[in-house]
Coordinates of C-alpha atoms and ligand atoms in Angstrom, one line a residue:
M1 CA -9.3 -9.8 53.0
S2 CA -9.5 -7.8 56.2
G3 CA -11.4 -4.5 56.3
L4 CA -8.1 -2.6 56.3
A5 CA -6.6 -4.6 53.4
K6 CA -9.8 -4.0 51.4
L7 CA -9.7 -0.3 52.1
S8 CA -6.1 0.0 51.1
A9 CA -6.8 -2.1 47.9
V10 CA -9.6 0.3 47.0
A11 CA -7.4 3.3 47.9
A12 CA -4.6 1.9 45.7
L13 CA -7.1 1.5 42.8
L14 CA -8.5 4.9 43.3
G15 CA -4.9 6.3 43.5
S16 CA -3.9 4.6 40.3
S17 CA -7.0 5.6 38.3
L18 CA -6.5 9.2 39.6
F19 CA -3.0 9.0 38.4
V20 CA -4.1 7.7 34.9
S21 CA -6.7 10.3 34.5
T22 CA -4.4 13.1 35.7
G23 CA -1.8 11.9 33.3
A24 CA -4.2 11.8 30.4
H25 CA -5.6 15.2 31.4
A26 CA -2.1 16.7 31.4
Q27 CA -1.9 15.6 27.7
G28 CA -5.1 17.5 27.0
A29 CA -7.9 16.7 24.5
L30 CA -8.6 16.4 20.8
T31 CA -11.9 16.5 18.9
V32 CA -11.9 14.6 15.6
Y33 CA -14.6 14.6 12.9
C34 CA -14.1 11.2 11.3
G35 CA -15.3 10.4 7.8
V36 CA -14.7 6.6 7.4
Q37 CA -16.3 3.5 8.9
E38 CA -17.1 3.7 12.6
E39 CA -14.8 0.7 13.5
W40 CA -11.8 2.3 11.9
C41 CA -12.6 5.7 13.5
Q42 CA -12.8 4.1 16.9
A43 CA -9.7 2.0 16.5
M44 CA -7.7 5.1 15.4
S45 CA -9.0 7.0 18.4
V46 CA -8.1 4.3 20.9
A47 CA -4.6 3.8 19.4
F48 CA -3.9 7.5 19.5
Q49 CA -5.0 7.8 23.1
R50 CA -2.8 4.9 24.0
A51 CA 0.2 6.3 22.2
T52 CA -0.1 9.9 23.5
G53 CA -2.4 10.0 26.5
V54 CA -4.5 12.6 24.6
Q55 CA -8.2 12.2 25.2
V56 CA -10.0 11.9 21.9
A57 CA -13.7 12.9 21.4
L58 CA -14.8 11.5 18.0
T59 CA -17.8 11.9 15.8
R60 CA -18.4 10.0 12.6
K61 CA -20.0 12.0 9.8
S62 CA -20.3 11.9 6.0
A63 CA -18.1 14.4 4.1
G64 CA -20.8 16.9 3.1
E65 CA -22.2 16.9 6.6
T66 CA -18.8 17.6 8.1
L67 CA -18.2 20.5 5.6
A68 CA -21.6 22.0 6.6
Q69 CA -20.8 21.6 10.3
V70 CA -17.3 23.0 10.1
R71 CA -18.7 26.0 8.2
A72 CA -21.5 26.5 10.8
E73 CA -18.9 26.4 13.6
A74 CA -16.4 28.6 11.9
S75 CA -16.6 31.5 14.4
N76 CA -16.2 29.0 17.3
P77 CA -14.6 25.8 16.1
K78 CA -15.6 22.7 18.0
A79 CA -13.4 20.2 16.2
D80 CA -9.6 20.1 15.8
I81 CA -9.1 17.5 13.1
W82 CA -11.2 16.4 10.1
W83 CA -9.9 12.9 9.3
G84 CA -11.0 10.7 6.4
G85 CA -13.6 11.0 3.6
P86 CA -13.0 12.1 0.0
G87 CA -10.8 15.1 -0.4
D88 CA -13.0 17.3 -2.6
P89 CA -15.0 18.8 0.3
Q90 CA -11.7 19.6 2.1
L91 CA -10.5 21.5 -1.0
Q92 CA -13.7 23.5 -0.9
A93 CA -13.2 24.0 2.9
S94 CA -9.6 25.2 2.3
E95 CA -10.9 27.7 -0.2
E96 CA -13.5 28.9 2.3
G97 CA -10.8 29.5 4.9
L98 CA -12.1 26.8 7.2
L99 CA -8.8 24.8 7.4
A100 CA -5.4 25.6 8.7
A101 CA -2.1 25.1 6.8
Y102 CA 0.3 22.6 8.2
E103 CA 3.3 20.8 6.8
S104 CA 4.1 17.5 8.5
P105 CA 7.7 16.2 8.6
N106 CA 6.1 13.0 7.2
L107 CA 4.9 14.6 4.0
K108 CA 8.1 13.5 2.2
D109 CA 7.1 9.8 2.7
L110 CA 3.8 10.1 0.9
H111 CA 2.7 9.0 -2.6
P112 CA 2.5 11.8 -5.2
W113 CA -1.3 11.7 -5.2
A114 CA -1.4 12.5 -1.5
V115 CA 1.1 15.3 -1.9
S116 CA -1.0 16.6 -4.8
Q117 CA -3.9 17.1 -2.4
F118 CA -1.6 19.0 -0.1
K119 CA -0.4 21.3 -2.9
Q120 CA -3.9 21.9 -4.4
S121 CA -5.2 22.9 -0.9
K122 CA -2.2 25.2 -0.4
G123 CA -1.1 23.0 2.5
R124 CA -4.5 22.8 4.2
S125 CA -5.4 19.1 3.4
V126 CA -3.3 16.0 2.8
G127 CA -4.0 12.6 1.3
I128 CA -4.3 9.7 3.8
Y129 CA -5.6 6.9 1.4
A130 CA -7.0 6.3 -2.0
G131 CA -9.9 4.2 -3.3
A132 CA -11.9 3.6 -6.5
L133 CA -15.6 4.0 -7.1
G134 CA -17.6 1.1 -8.4
F135 CA -20.5 -1.4 -7.8
I136 CA -21.3 -3.8 -5.1
Y137 CA -23.9 -6.5 -6.0
N138 CA -25.6 -9.3 -4.2
T139 CA -24.5 -12.5 -5.9
D140 CA -27.3 -14.7 -4.3
E141 CA -30.1 -12.4 -5.3
L142 CA -28.7 -12.0 -8.9
K143 CA -28.4 -15.8 -9.2
K144 CA -31.9 -16.3 -7.9
R145 CA -33.4 -13.9 -10.4
K146 CA -31.1 -15.0 -13.2
I147 CA -29.7 -11.5 -13.7
A148 CA -26.1 -10.9 -15.0
A149 CA -23.8 -8.9 -12.7
P150 CA -23.4 -5.3 -13.8
K151 CA -20.0 -4.6 -15.4
C152 CA -20.6 -1.1 -16.9
W153 CA -22.4 2.1 -16.1
S154 CA -24.7 1.3 -19.0
D155 CA -25.7 -2.0 -17.4
L156 CA -27.4 -0.1 -14.5
L157 CA -30.0 1.3 -16.9
K158 CA -31.3 -2.2 -17.9
P159 CA -34.9 -2.9 -17.0
E160 CA -33.9 -5.6 -14.5
F161 CA -32.3 -3.0 -12.3
K162 CA -35.3 -0.8 -12.1
G163 CA -35.7 0.2 -8.4
E164 CA -32.7 -2.0 -7.6
V165 CA -29.8 0.4 -7.5
Q166 CA -28.9 2.3 -4.3
T167 CA -26.6 5.3 -4.1
A168 CA -26.1 8.2 -1.7
N169 CA -27.1 11.8 -1.9
P170 CA -24.1 13.8 -3.1
N171 CA -25.0 16.7 -0.8
S172 CA -24.3 14.7 2.3
S173 CA -22.0 12.0 1.0
G174 CA -18.5 12.4 -0.3
T175 CA -18.8 9.0 -2.1
A176 CA -21.9 10.2 -4.1
Y177 CA -20.2 13.5 -4.9
T178 CA -17.3 11.6 -6.3
S179 CA -19.8 9.6 -8.4
L180 CA -21.5 12.8 -9.7
A181 CA -18.2 14.4 -10.6
T182 CA -17.0 11.1 -12.2
L183 CA -20.0 10.9 -14.5
V184 CA -19.7 14.5 -15.5
Q185 CA -16.0 14.0 -16.3
L186 CA -16.4 10.6 -18.0
F187 CA -19.4 11.5 -20.3
G188 CA -19.3 15.3 -20.4
E189 CA -21.7 17.4 -18.3
E190 CA -24.8 17.1 -20.5
D191 CA -24.5 13.4 -21.2
G192 CA -23.5 12.8 -17.5
F193 CA -26.7 14.4 -16.3
S194 CA -28.7 12.7 -18.9
Y195 CA -27.3 9.4 -17.6
M196 CA -28.2 10.3 -14.0
K197 CA -31.7 11.2 -15.2
K198 CA -32.1 7.7 -16.7
L199 CA -30.6 6.2 -13.6
H200 CA -33.0 7.9 -11.3
P201 CA -35.9 5.4 -11.8
Q202 CA -33.5 2.6 -11.2
V203 CA -32.6 4.1 -7.8
N204 CA -34.6 2.9 -4.8
Q205 CA -33.1 5.3 -2.3
Y206 CA -30.6 8.2 -2.0
T207 CA -29.0 7.5 1.4
K208 CA -27.3 10.0 3.6
S209 CA -24.1 8.1 4.0
G210 CA -22.0 6.6 1.3
I211 CA -21.5 3.3 3.1
A212 CA -25.2 2.6 3.4
P213 CA -25.7 1.1 -0.1
A214 CA -22.9 -1.4 0.7
N215 CA -24.8 -2.5 3.8
A216 CA -28.1 -2.7 2.0
T217 CA -26.7 -4.8 -0.8
A218 CA -25.0 -7.1 1.6
R219 CA -28.4 -7.8 3.2
G220 CA -30.2 -8.2 -0.1
E221 CA -32.3 -5.1 0.3
T222 CA -31.1 -3.8 -3.1
L223 CA -29.4 -5.7 -5.9
V224 CA -26.7 -3.1 -6.6
G225 CA -25.0 -0.3 -4.6
L226 CA -22.8 2.5 -5.9
I227 CA -19.9 2.7 -3.5
F228 CA -16.1 3.0 -3.0
I229 CA -15.3 -0.7 -3.7
H230 CA -13.1 -1.1 -0.6
D231 CA -16.3 -0.8 1.4
G232 CA -17.7 -3.7 -0.7
V233 CA -14.6 -5.8 0.0
T234 CA -15.3 -5.4 3.7
Q235 CA -18.8 -6.8 3.3
K236 CA -17.4 -9.7 1.3
I237 CA -14.8 -10.5 4.0
N238 CA -17.6 -10.3 6.6
G239 CA -19.2 -13.2 4.8
F240 CA -22.0 -11.6 2.9
P241 CA -22.9 -12.9 -0.6
V242 CA -21.5 -9.9 -2.5
D243 CA -18.9 -9.0 -5.1
V244 CA -17.6 -5.8 -6.5
A245 CA -16.8 -4.5 -10.0
T246 CA -15.5 -1.3 -11.5
P247 CA -17.4 0.1 -14.5
C248 CA -16.0 -0.9 -18.0
E249 CA -16.3 2.7 -19.3
G250 CA -13.9 4.0 -16.6
T251 CA -14.4 5.3 -13.1
G252 CA -13.4 7.9 -10.6
Y253 CA -11.5 7.6 -7.3
E254 CA -11.1 9.5 -4.1
I255 CA -8.1 10.8 -2.3
G256 CA -9.2 10.3 1.3
S257 CA -7.9 13.3 3.2
M258 CA -7.1 14.9 6.5
A259 CA -7.0 18.5 7.7
I260 CA -6.6 20.7 10.8
I261 CA -9.6 23.0 11.4
N262 CA -8.7 26.7 11.3
G263 CA -8.9 28.1 14.9
A264 CA -8.5 24.6 16.4
K265 CA -8.5 24.9 20.2
N266 CA -6.1 22.0 20.6
L267 CA -3.7 22.9 17.9
D268 CA -0.6 21.1 19.3
N269 CA -2.6 17.8 19.7
A270 CA -4.1 18.3 16.3
K271 CA -0.5 18.4 14.8
K272 CA 0.4 15.3 16.9
W273 CA -2.6 13.4 15.4
Y274 CA -1.8 14.7 11.9
D275 CA 1.9 13.5 12.1
W276 CA 0.9 10.2 13.7
A277 CA -1.9 9.5 11.2
L278 CA 0.6 9.7 8.3
T279 CA 2.9 7.0 9.8
P280 CA 2.9 3.4 8.6
D281 CA 1.9 2.1 12.1
A282 CA -1.2 4.3 12.2
Q283 CA -2.1 3.6 8.6
A284 CA -1.9 -0.2 9.3
I285 CA -4.9 0.2 11.6
A286 CA -7.1 0.4 8.5
G287 CA -6.4 -3.2 7.3
Q288 CA -6.6 -4.4 10.9
N289 CA -10.1 -3.1 11.0
K290 CA -11.2 -4.4 7.6
S291 CA -10.8 -1.1 5.8
Y292 CA -9.1 -1.8 2.5
Q293 CA -8.0 1.5 1.0
V294 CA -4.6 2.1 -0.4
P295 CA -2.6 4.0 2.3
S296 CA -0.8 7.2 1.5
N297 CA 2.6 6.5 3.1
K298 CA 4.9 4.7 0.7
K299 CA 6.2 2.6 3.6
S300 CA 2.7 1.5 4.7
P301 CA 1.8 -2.0 3.8
I302 CA -1.1 -2.2 1.3
P303 CA -3.6 -4.8 2.7
A304 CA -3.6 -7.9 0.4
E305 CA -7.4 -7.4 0.1
A306 CA -7.2 -3.8 -1.1
P307 CA -8.3 -3.3 -4.7
R308 CA -5.2 -2.4 -6.7
L309 CA -5.7 1.0 -8.4
A310 CA -3.3 0.0 -11.2
D311 CA -5.8 -2.8 -12.3
I312 CA -8.7 -0.3 -12.6
R313 CA -9.6 1.8 -15.5
L314 CA -9.4 5.2 -13.7
I315 CA -10.3 8.5 -15.2
D316 CA -7.8 11.4 -14.8
Y317 CA -10.0 12.9 -12.0
N318 CA -9.7 16.6 -11.9
F319 CA -9.6 17.3 -8.1
Q320 CA -8.6 20.9 -8.6
K321 CA -11.7 21.7 -10.7
Y322 CA -14.3 19.5 -8.9
G323 CA -13.1 20.5 -5.5
T324 CA -13.6 24.2 -6.0
A325 CA -16.5 25.8 -4.0
D326 CA -18.1 27.2 -7.1
E327 CA -18.1 24.0 -9.1
R328 CA -19.2 21.8 -6.2
K329 CA -22.1 24.2 -5.4
R330 CA -23.1 24.5 -9.1
L331 CA -23.1 20.7 -9.7
L332 CA -25.0 20.0 -6.4
T333 CA -27.6 22.6 -7.2
R334 CA -28.0 21.1 -10.7
W335 CA -28.3 17.6 -9.2
D336 CA -31.0 18.8 -6.7
N337 CA -33.0 20.5 -9.5
D338 CA -32.5 18.0 -12.4
I339 CA -32.3 14.7 -10.7
R340 CA -33.6 14.7 -7.1
A341 CA -36.6 16.9 -7.9
S342 CA -37.7 14.7 -10.9
S343 CA -40.2 12.1 -10.1
N344 CA -39.8 8.4 -10.9
Ligands
PLP1 N1 -16.3 5.1 4.4 C1 -15.1 4.8 3.8 C2 -14.5 3.6 4.2 C3 -14.6 5.6 2.9 O1 -13.4 5.3 2.4 C4 -15.2 6.8 2.6 C5 -14.6 7.7 1.7 O2 -13.6 8.2 1.9 C6 -16.4 7.1 3.1 C7 -17.0 6.2 4.0 C8 -17.2 8.3 2.7 O3 -18.4 8.4 3.4 P1 -19.5 9.4 2.8 O4 -19.8 9.0 1.4 O5 -20.7 9.0 3.7 O6 -19.1 10.8 3.0

């Protein structure tokens, strides 16, 4: 290539990249706090950028951490969208005035449980997926140690699981708050806390994120993890020696949710994301990235690998009560005092 040809090739390249960045810039920006697995967060961000030209800045955080951050930033919001993670903290955030009301034209296509999140939050949060709480266990390690796989909450209290159960801290993790609220609803508050006290010596670590126990179980660092079981299915499909179960006594579930932050600086783009995230095409990105929740749009395909909620003994989880600010704060304080503070 001659010097001139090289120069014009470079100029053409520069011109086209300038055009792309100007085009994207014209569509503006969007900041998303994402509550699910990193891979799914990133895939959503890339697909949305491609579909709209909007530049997405994304941070992955656990649900309780996002609530704390959105609250701390309330006078000068940094994020526009809170996408993913269990809905209870979003109900609390709605009550605290941290989220904006918005009704998407796609609301009519959603399952009743997703619309119920919308109604309970007075239009400030909406369901994007659902998933059940349960156990992940390492099949190789159990076999090696001749221990039967746990099937019930009561099994986790057996001597063979001492120091072998991992769960998250409900202050930071939405998964672990679902677990705390589930035990209280399933057994009653006193018996639920008494169960958690007995479980405490069995727990080797209260992790910050709800997915961490799934990763640790997959690697044999703990025998059992308390998780949303779709996170366990991902590990199994990734080839780790694990399996999942839902407790025989019954279990809770999450309505993974989405909201627009009150005072969002990029409100139009936030609404664009919100509408798009409720479409079957956007919801299919979950399964394509090994996330196996049940999507909220009735027209979205349910990944074949997704645990079927109808096959699980689910409690009638009271999202209204356990998502209120007072109840969440009260239960978390009691957990800090009665469970976390007690020594093994
Ligand atoms: N990851 C996935 C795939 C989830 O579905 C959820 C819950 O909605 C979470 C993570 C929750 O994360 P955490 O418990 O850290 O808030």
